Structure formats: structure tokens, C-alpha cells
Amino acid sequence: MITPDQLRKHSKKLVLDPTATQFLTQAEHEWPAASARWAAHTVEKLLAACPPPTTLEPVEAGEYFTLLRQTLEQDLRAVAQSYPAVQWLWYLRRLPDLFEGELPTTGPYDRGLMELMATTSTKPCSALPHSGGQIAFPVTDGVVRRVLRLAMTTIVLSDIHSRLRRAGKGIAFQPQPGHHLPVNVPTAHLEEAIALYDQRVAAFGAGLLGAGTQVLSEDHHEDDPLPIIAVAPLPTWQGLPSWQGTPDDGTPVVVWGRFAPRGLSLGQLRNLLTLSNPHAAWWQPQLPALVALLQALSLYLLHHTRHGWLSLTRYGYVTLGRDLLTGYLAHVLPMLRSELDTWFPDHHLTEPDTVLTLLDELPMTTWPLTPPPVLHHAGPDIVVDLDAATRHLLALCTIAPEGQGPLVNIRAEHFEQTVQSLIDRSPWRPSPHAPRRGLQPRPHGQNVLTDFDAVGEDGDTLLLVSCKSRPYTGLYDAGDFRTVRNSASLIEQSVAKWQQVTHTLTEQPQGTNYNLTRYQRILGVVCLPHTPYTPLGDATQIIDTRPGGQTLRRACGYNELAAWLNAPAAD
């Protein structure tokens, strides 16, 4: 990783933001002392206000940590009133890599929580301060210390969130002497299950969060809707390729940033919306508004911007005048008319100001944690946070999260097609001789077992996938005890059922409507959009290991299955 000192030495090669370098360097210098001071102060004050009970069984622990969370949130809301939300965003996106943990997911979560708490500020910003052609808020000792106070207090809050999730998985806690938060009571089998789950998420990412199926893709086809530009946050600051100007006529440069822009297709979302619209208008009005905003910004970034790519790669947002943004929306909305009318019947989205108003009304909560606002208003300018917009888009695409109505079947079918498409693009693409997806095998003298949701084949090994489209809901993310328990139970039941199916087919490879005698081995796996949490047992059992060491478990996430399918073959 490049340090600030190395940055200065390579300033002729890198396009630097001087204010960011100043703020980063000063914050990095102050952090060791400030973090220790504010951590001790925060926990001491919190425990004085909320002394722990003598016993903290899982349910009691959940209630107690909820009290701590709510109390600490009030303190953070008070700190947030120091500056307008847009000023906080400017500072927080320039912080050094302060958030570290045992897992690579800890830092991004802490940053997201910090940014959301900062946006609870109700202080207005009348104008963005410009200096030398750039936005430059004051960077003083007092400012840096206040920002670090917010950061450290957020880390304590995140620690409480972690305890809440553990309580939701059945962990008990015990109070500690002195100024320390309660710690979990060692429970070997639960700790091992949680550790395994954390390792899997860290290794393979969260998967298809939100919608319960794939709604965005990097594969853009000729007949797809206009692509959108999104960003993926990176765990550390690093040198990244970017543009001064547009990709068409700009200059390629390297910037010091934390966000990787990428073009995404809405073709999958279009398919899902087209399938579901005859049944119910399940979508919130913010979804078509967000689609319109992202397509307008993509047009701006691809053809007209001067500094947008630099800001986007560095900080994950772009800044432009409100009049300019509404102008692009006015240009894009007529182009989208036929698509919007088909995707979102009765959407009533005709004016640019309606788009902005709807996005200002995006629902946000601190628990379960939601993305921060997409738009930050500052007089005649608007800061558009594309990192937040990307995450809101995934959340808004969740169909029937509680599993009710005909929409569940539509989402499930779409996820099955998504998994089959994943297999078809891998070395496990089935041959014409493989059983077809959707086959309902009937062994001799028995009833139909079930249908094959997705099928793969590699030589004499048959892969049968049972797809379970379960959205990653806010309650699941928050570690709600009942939600986590019910989800784990349903996964274990699905695994048990699928084991029985594969066992029957192995014992009877030829039936009334199938012939699997050409296969020496049948692998049965339950696949979910995201990495599943279950206690240790059949669901976590490894059923195959590829030559390179990539494993497949009986219950896996979409990303885990993708990694296993595409693992290198033996030499």
C-alpha cells in the first residue's frame, strides 16, 4: 500500500487532491491517541448510563445490546449536528484506512455505519466552498478531532451490532469488570459455526444481496437498456485508473482512490420486472426514479463530464449543478418512456423534480443498517453518492421478502435461471445427454421426487442444484433471533430433502423417465443467493474438493458455487 509520503514523491505520476492528502495525513497522525481516548470515554459513559444485568442469556443479551445501541445512537446524532451532512460526507470519504478488524468485511461495514450516522445531521448547507476549482471544506485540528470522535464512537457502535448478531445466533454473554462491554460465553459449536460463516463471507463476498436473485450484470447485450455506471468500494486506498474528461476524449490518469467504477446492465432487472408486473406492482416509486437518475448520470459521465470520473474513483460521488442534473433527467426521461411504461405501469414519472423528490424520500434506518442518502443538496449544487445509489438499487429490487404470493414463484424461477446460466458459462455446462433443468424424476414404483432447479455435468459426475431464493433482509442482517433461527432451520430441512433425492437417484440411476447410469457420482447441493448461516452439520459438510482446493458444501451461496464451478481443473 502506498503511504502519504510515497504519494508526495510520486505526485508527478499521480493526479492528487491536495486537500485530501492534507486531511488524510493529519487524521492518520491524530488517530492513535484520539481513538484510544474516545473508545474509553464512550464505553465508560455508556455503561454508566446502562449498567448490564447479571445474566445475559441470548434473548436478554439482545434486549440489552439494543438498549446500548439506541443510547449510543443518540450521542452520535448529537455529534452529527456539528456539520451539514454533505460536509460530513466530504470528510468521511477522505479518511485514511482506520477501520480494521479480523475480517475484511468489518471496515466496509464500519464506514457505512459511520456515513449513515453522519447523515442524520439536519444542519443545512447553503453552498459548497470552492477553492482552486475544487470543493474544499475547512481542515483544522478541531475538525479532524471531531471527525475522529465520530469514527471511534461508530466503531464502538459497530461492536455492539456484532454482539447483537451473535445473540441472534444463540450466544449468551457475561458482564466484565471495569469499563468493558460484556463478552460472549464460550460455546464451542456455536463459535465454530459463526467463525466458519464469517470466513466464507470474507472469502467469497456476500453474494446476491437484496433481491434474492441477480438484477445487475456486467454482461451488456445489444438489446439491453441503457447501461448504468455504479461503483464498488475498495477496502483500502490505492492507485486506480481514471479519466480527466470522458472515456471518449479524455486523458487516462491514475488517482489515489477507494472506488472502482463499473458499467452494469439492467437487462436482468428488466426481465424480472416484465415477468412480475402482471401480478403486482411490488416496487416502490423510488425504484424507477433511481433507474432514471443512474441512466442520466451514466450519460453525463460517458459523454460530457470534466472531473466526474476523478471524483467518482476517489470518493464514490459526483458533484454537479442542480440545473445541469435536471437537464440530463429531462433528456433521459423521454428516452426511457417506453421502458418505464412497460417496467413500471402507472409510475407517473414525467418530471425531473419528481425524480429528485422521490429519492429524497428513500427510507433509511440505522438498525437494520440501510445505505445513506443518494442526494446531498448544497444550494445550487447536488452531490450524488453513487456508492449509496448502487446499494439502494439492490435493496429496492427485493421482491416479496416475506415469501408471500405469486411473486415468490417468479423470483424463485428467475434465480433458478440465474444459477443455470452460471453453470452454463462454466466447465460444468451440461451436455445434450444430461438431464434437463426442470425434469421431475420418477423412480420405478415411486412418486415424482421433485424437479431439478439447475443441472451441471463434468465427465462422469452429475451436479444437481436445488435453488432457494431467500432475500437477504434487514432483519436477517441485524441478526434477529427468530429470523436467523427460522432461516437456518429451513436450510437444514432443504439439505435433508435434497440429500434424500440424490441418495434415491444414486441407488436407482434409472427410472420411469430418466437414465443416469452414465454417471459414477451424483452431487446434490442447495444454493442460496447469499452465503447461508447454519449450525455445524449436514448443511456445512464439504461434498467435493476441486484439485486447487476449492470446496463445495451441501448448502452454499451463489458466489461460493461460482468459485467452485470455475476452479482450475487438475493438470
Coordinates of C-alpha atoms in Angstrom, one line a residue, residues 195-438:
A195 CA -16.4 -18.5 12.6
L196 CA -17.0 -20.7 9.6
Y197 CA -19.7 -18.4 8.3
D198 CA -17.5 -15.3 8.7
Q199 CA -14.7 -17.0 6.9
R200 CA -16.9 -17.9 4.0
V201 CA -18.4 -14.4 3.6
A202 CA -14.9 -13.0 3.8
A203 CA -13.6 -15.4 1.2
F204 CA -16.4 -15.2 -1.3
G205 CA -18.3 -12.0 -0.6
A206 CA -21.9 -11.6 0.4
G207 CA -23.3 -12.9 -2.8
L208 CA -26.5 -11.6 -4.4
L209 CA -27.8 -9.5 -1.6
G210 CA -31.2 -7.8 -1.6
A211 CA -33.3 -9.1 -4.4
G212 CA -32.9 -12.8 -3.9
T213 CA -31.7 -13.2 -7.5
Q214 CA -29.5 -11.4 -10.0
V215 CA -30.7 -8.0 -11.0
L216 CA -27.5 -6.4 -12.2
S217 CA -24.9 -7.8 -14.6
E218 CA -21.7 -6.8 -16.2
D219 CA -22.7 -8.6 -19.4
H220 CA -24.4 -6.0 -21.6
H221 CA -26.2 -7.1 -24.7
E222 CA -27.2 -5.1 -27.8
D223 CA -30.9 -5.0 -26.9
D224 CA -30.4 -4.3 -23.2
P225 CA -31.5 -0.9 -21.7
L226 CA -29.0 1.9 -21.4
P227 CA -26.2 0.8 -19.1
I228 CA -25.6 2.4 -15.7
I229 CA -22.4 3.4 -14.0
A230 CA -22.0 2.1 -10.5
V231 CA -19.1 1.9 -8.0
A232 CA -17.7 -0.8 -5.8
P233 CA -16.0 0.4 -2.6
L234 CA -12.5 -1.0 -2.0
P235 CA -11.1 -1.9 1.4
T236 CA -8.1 0.4 1.1
W237 CA -6.8 3.5 -0.6
Q238 CA -4.9 2.6 -3.7
G239 CA -3.7 3.9 -7.1
L240 CA -6.6 3.5 -9.6
P241 CA -7.1 4.1 -13.3
S242 CA -9.4 7.0 -14.1
W243 CA -10.1 9.8 -16.6
Q244 CA -9.7 13.5 -16.8
G245 CA -12.7 14.2 -19.1
T246 CA -14.7 11.4 -20.6
P247 CA -13.5 7.9 -21.9
D248 CA -14.2 9.2 -25.4
D249 CA -12.0 12.3 -25.5
G250 CA -10.4 12.5 -22.0
T251 CA -6.9 11.7 -20.7
P252 CA -6.2 8.4 -18.8
V253 CA -4.7 9.1 -15.4
V254 CA -4.0 7.3 -12.1
V255 CA -5.7 8.7 -9.0
W256 CA -5.5 7.8 -5.3
G257 CA -8.9 6.5 -4.6
R258 CA -11.2 3.9 -2.9
F259 CA -13.9 3.2 -5.5
A260 CA -13.9 1.1 -8.7
P261 CA -16.4 2.3 -11.3
R262 CA -18.0 -0.3 -13.5
G263 CA -20.7 -0.4 -16.2
L264 CA -23.7 -2.6 -15.4
S265 CA -26.6 -3.8 -17.5
L266 CA -30.2 -3.6 -16.4
G267 CA -31.2 -6.4 -18.6
Q268 CA -31.8 -8.9 -15.8
L269 CA -33.8 -6.3 -13.9
R270 CA -35.9 -5.7 -17.0
N271 CA -36.6 -9.4 -17.3
L272 CA -37.6 -9.7 -13.7
L273 CA -39.9 -6.7 -13.8
T274 CA -41.5 -7.8 -17.1
L275 CA -42.3 -11.2 -15.5
S276 CA -43.7 -9.8 -12.3
N277 CA -45.7 -6.8 -13.5
P278 CA -48.9 -8.7 -14.4
H279 CA -49.1 -10.0 -10.9
A280 CA -48.5 -7.0 -8.7
A281 CA -46.8 -3.6 -8.6
W282 CA -44.4 -4.7 -5.9
W283 CA -41.9 -2.0 -6.5
Q284 CA -41.5 1.3 -4.5
P285 CA -41.8 4.6 -6.5
Q286 CA -38.1 5.2 -5.7
L287 CA -37.0 2.3 -8.0
P288 CA -38.0 3.9 -11.3
A289 CA -36.7 7.2 -10.0
L290 CA -33.3 5.7 -9.2
V291 CA -33.1 3.9 -12.6
A292 CA -33.7 7.3 -14.3
L293 CA -31.1 9.0 -12.2
L294 CA -28.4 6.4 -12.8
Q295 CA -29.0 6.4 -16.5
A296 CA -28.9 10.2 -16.6
L297 CA -25.6 10.2 -14.7
S298 CA -24.2 7.5 -17.0
L299 CA -24.9 9.7 -20.0
Y300 CA -23.2 12.6 -18.2
L301 CA -20.1 10.5 -17.2
L302 CA -19.7 8.8 -20.6
H303 CA -20.0 11.9 -22.8
H304 CA -19.9 15.3 -21.0
T305 CA -18.1 15.4 -17.7
R306 CA -14.8 17.1 -17.0
H307 CA -13.9 16.0 -13.5
G308 CA -16.7 13.4 -12.7
W309 CA -14.5 10.3 -13.1
L310 CA -11.8 11.7 -10.8
S311 CA -14.3 12.3 -8.0
L312 CA -16.1 9.0 -8.6
T313 CA -12.9 7.0 -8.4
R314 CA -11.6 8.8 -5.4
Y315 CA -14.7 9.3 -3.3
G316 CA -17.6 7.4 -4.9
Y317 CA -19.7 10.5 -5.7
V318 CA -20.0 13.2 -8.3
T319 CA -21.0 16.8 -7.9
L320 CA -22.9 18.9 -10.4
G321 CA -25.3 21.8 -10.5
R322 CA -29.0 21.0 -9.9
D323 CA -29.9 22.7 -13.2
L324 CA -27.4 20.5 -15.0
L325 CA -28.7 17.3 -13.4
T326 CA -32.4 18.2 -14.0
G327 CA -31.4 18.9 -17.6
Y328 CA -29.9 15.4 -18.1
L329 CA -33.0 13.9 -16.4
A330 CA -35.2 15.9 -18.8
H331 CA -33.2 14.4 -21.7
V332 CA -33.3 10.8 -20.4
L333 CA -36.9 10.5 -19.3
P334 CA -38.4 10.7 -22.8
M335 CA -35.8 8.1 -23.9
L336 CA -36.9 5.8 -21.1
R337 CA -40.6 6.4 -21.6
S338 CA -41.4 3.1 -23.3
E339 CA -39.2 1.1 -20.9
L340 CA -40.6 2.8 -17.8
D341 CA -44.2 2.3 -19.0
T342 CA -43.5 -1.4 -19.6
W343 CA -41.5 -2.0 -16.4
F344 CA -43.4 0.2 -14.0
P345 CA -47.1 0.6 -15.0
D346 CA -48.7 3.8 -13.6
H347 CA -45.3 5.1 -12.5
H348 CA -46.2 8.8 -13.0
L349 CA -42.6 9.7 -13.5
T350 CA -42.5 12.5 -16.0
E351 CA -40.7 15.5 -14.4
P352 CA -37.0 15.7 -13.2
D353 CA -38.0 17.3 -10.0
T354 CA -40.3 14.3 -9.2
V355 CA -37.2 12.1 -9.6
L356 CA -35.2 14.1 -7.1
T357 CA -38.1 14.4 -4.6
L358 CA -38.7 10.6 -4.6
L359 CA -35.0 10.0 -4.0
D360 CA -35.0 12.4 -1.1
E361 CA -37.7 10.2 0.4
L362 CA -35.7 7.0 0.3
P363 CA -36.3 5.1 3.6
M364 CA -33.3 4.9 5.9
T365 CA -32.8 3.3 9.2
T366 CA -29.7 2.8 11.4
W367 CA -30.8 -0.7 12.5
P368 CA -31.1 -2.7 10.4
L369 CA -28.5 -0.7 8.6
T370 CA -29.5 0.8 5.3
P371 CA -27.4 2.8 2.8
P372 CA -27.1 6.6 3.4
P373 CA -28.9 9.2 1.2
V374 CA -28.2 9.3 -2.5
L375 CA -28.6 13.0 -2.9
H376 CA -26.9 15.8 -0.8
H377 CA -28.2 19.3 -1.5
A378 CA -26.0 22.3 -1.2
G379 CA -27.6 25.5 -2.6
P380 CA -27.4 25.3 -6.4
D381 CA -25.3 22.1 -6.3
I382 CA -26.1 18.4 -5.7
V383 CA -23.7 15.7 -4.6
V384 CA -24.8 12.3 -5.9
D385 CA -23.5 9.4 -4.0
L386 CA -23.2 6.5 -6.5
D387 CA -22.0 4.1 -3.8
A388 CA -25.2 4.7 -1.8
A389 CA -27.3 4.6 -5.1
T390 CA -25.9 1.2 -6.0
R391 CA -26.7 -0.2 -2.7
H392 CA -30.2 1.3 -2.6
L393 CA -30.9 -0.1 -6.1
L394 CA -30.2 -3.7 -4.8
A395 CA -32.4 -3.1 -1.7
L396 CA -35.3 -1.7 -3.8
C397 CA -35.2 -4.7 -6.1
T398 CA -36.3 -7.1 -3.3
I399 CA -39.5 -8.9 -4.3
A400 CA -41.8 -10.4 -1.6
P401 CA -39.1 -10.5 1.1
E402 CA -41.6 -12.2 3.5
G403 CA -42.2 -15.0 1.0
Q404 CA -45.9 -14.5 0.1
G405 CA -48.0 -14.5 -3.1
P406 CA -47.2 -15.4 -6.7
L407 CA -44.2 -13.1 -6.8
V408 CA -42.3 -15.6 -4.8
N409 CA -42.5 -18.2 -7.6
I410 CA -41.4 -15.6 -10.1
R411 CA -38.4 -14.6 -8.1
A412 CA -37.6 -18.3 -7.5
E413 CA -37.8 -19.2 -11.2
H414 CA -35.6 -16.2 -12.0
F415 CA -33.0 -17.3 -9.5
E416 CA -33.1 -20.9 -10.9
Q417 CA -32.4 -19.4 -14.4
T418 CA -29.6 -17.3 -13.0
V419 CA -27.9 -20.4 -11.4
Q420 CA -28.3 -22.4 -14.6
S421 CA -26.8 -19.6 -16.6
L422 CA -23.9 -19.6 -14.1
I423 CA -23.4 -23.3 -14.7
D424 CA -23.7 -22.9 -18.5
R425 CA -20.8 -20.4 -18.5
S426 CA -18.5 -22.7 -16.6
P427 CA -16.7 -26.0 -17.3
W428 CA -19.8 -27.8 -15.8
R429 CA -22.0 -26.8 -18.8
P430 CA -24.3 -29.8 -19.3
S431 CA -24.1 -31.9 -22.5
P432 CA -27.1 -32.7 -24.6
H433 CA -27.1 -36.1 -22.8
A434 CA -27.5 -34.6 -19.3
P435 CA -31.0 -34.5 -17.7
R436 CA -32.7 -31.2 -18.4
R437 CA -33.4 -28.5 -15.9
G438 CA -37.0 -28.8 -14.6

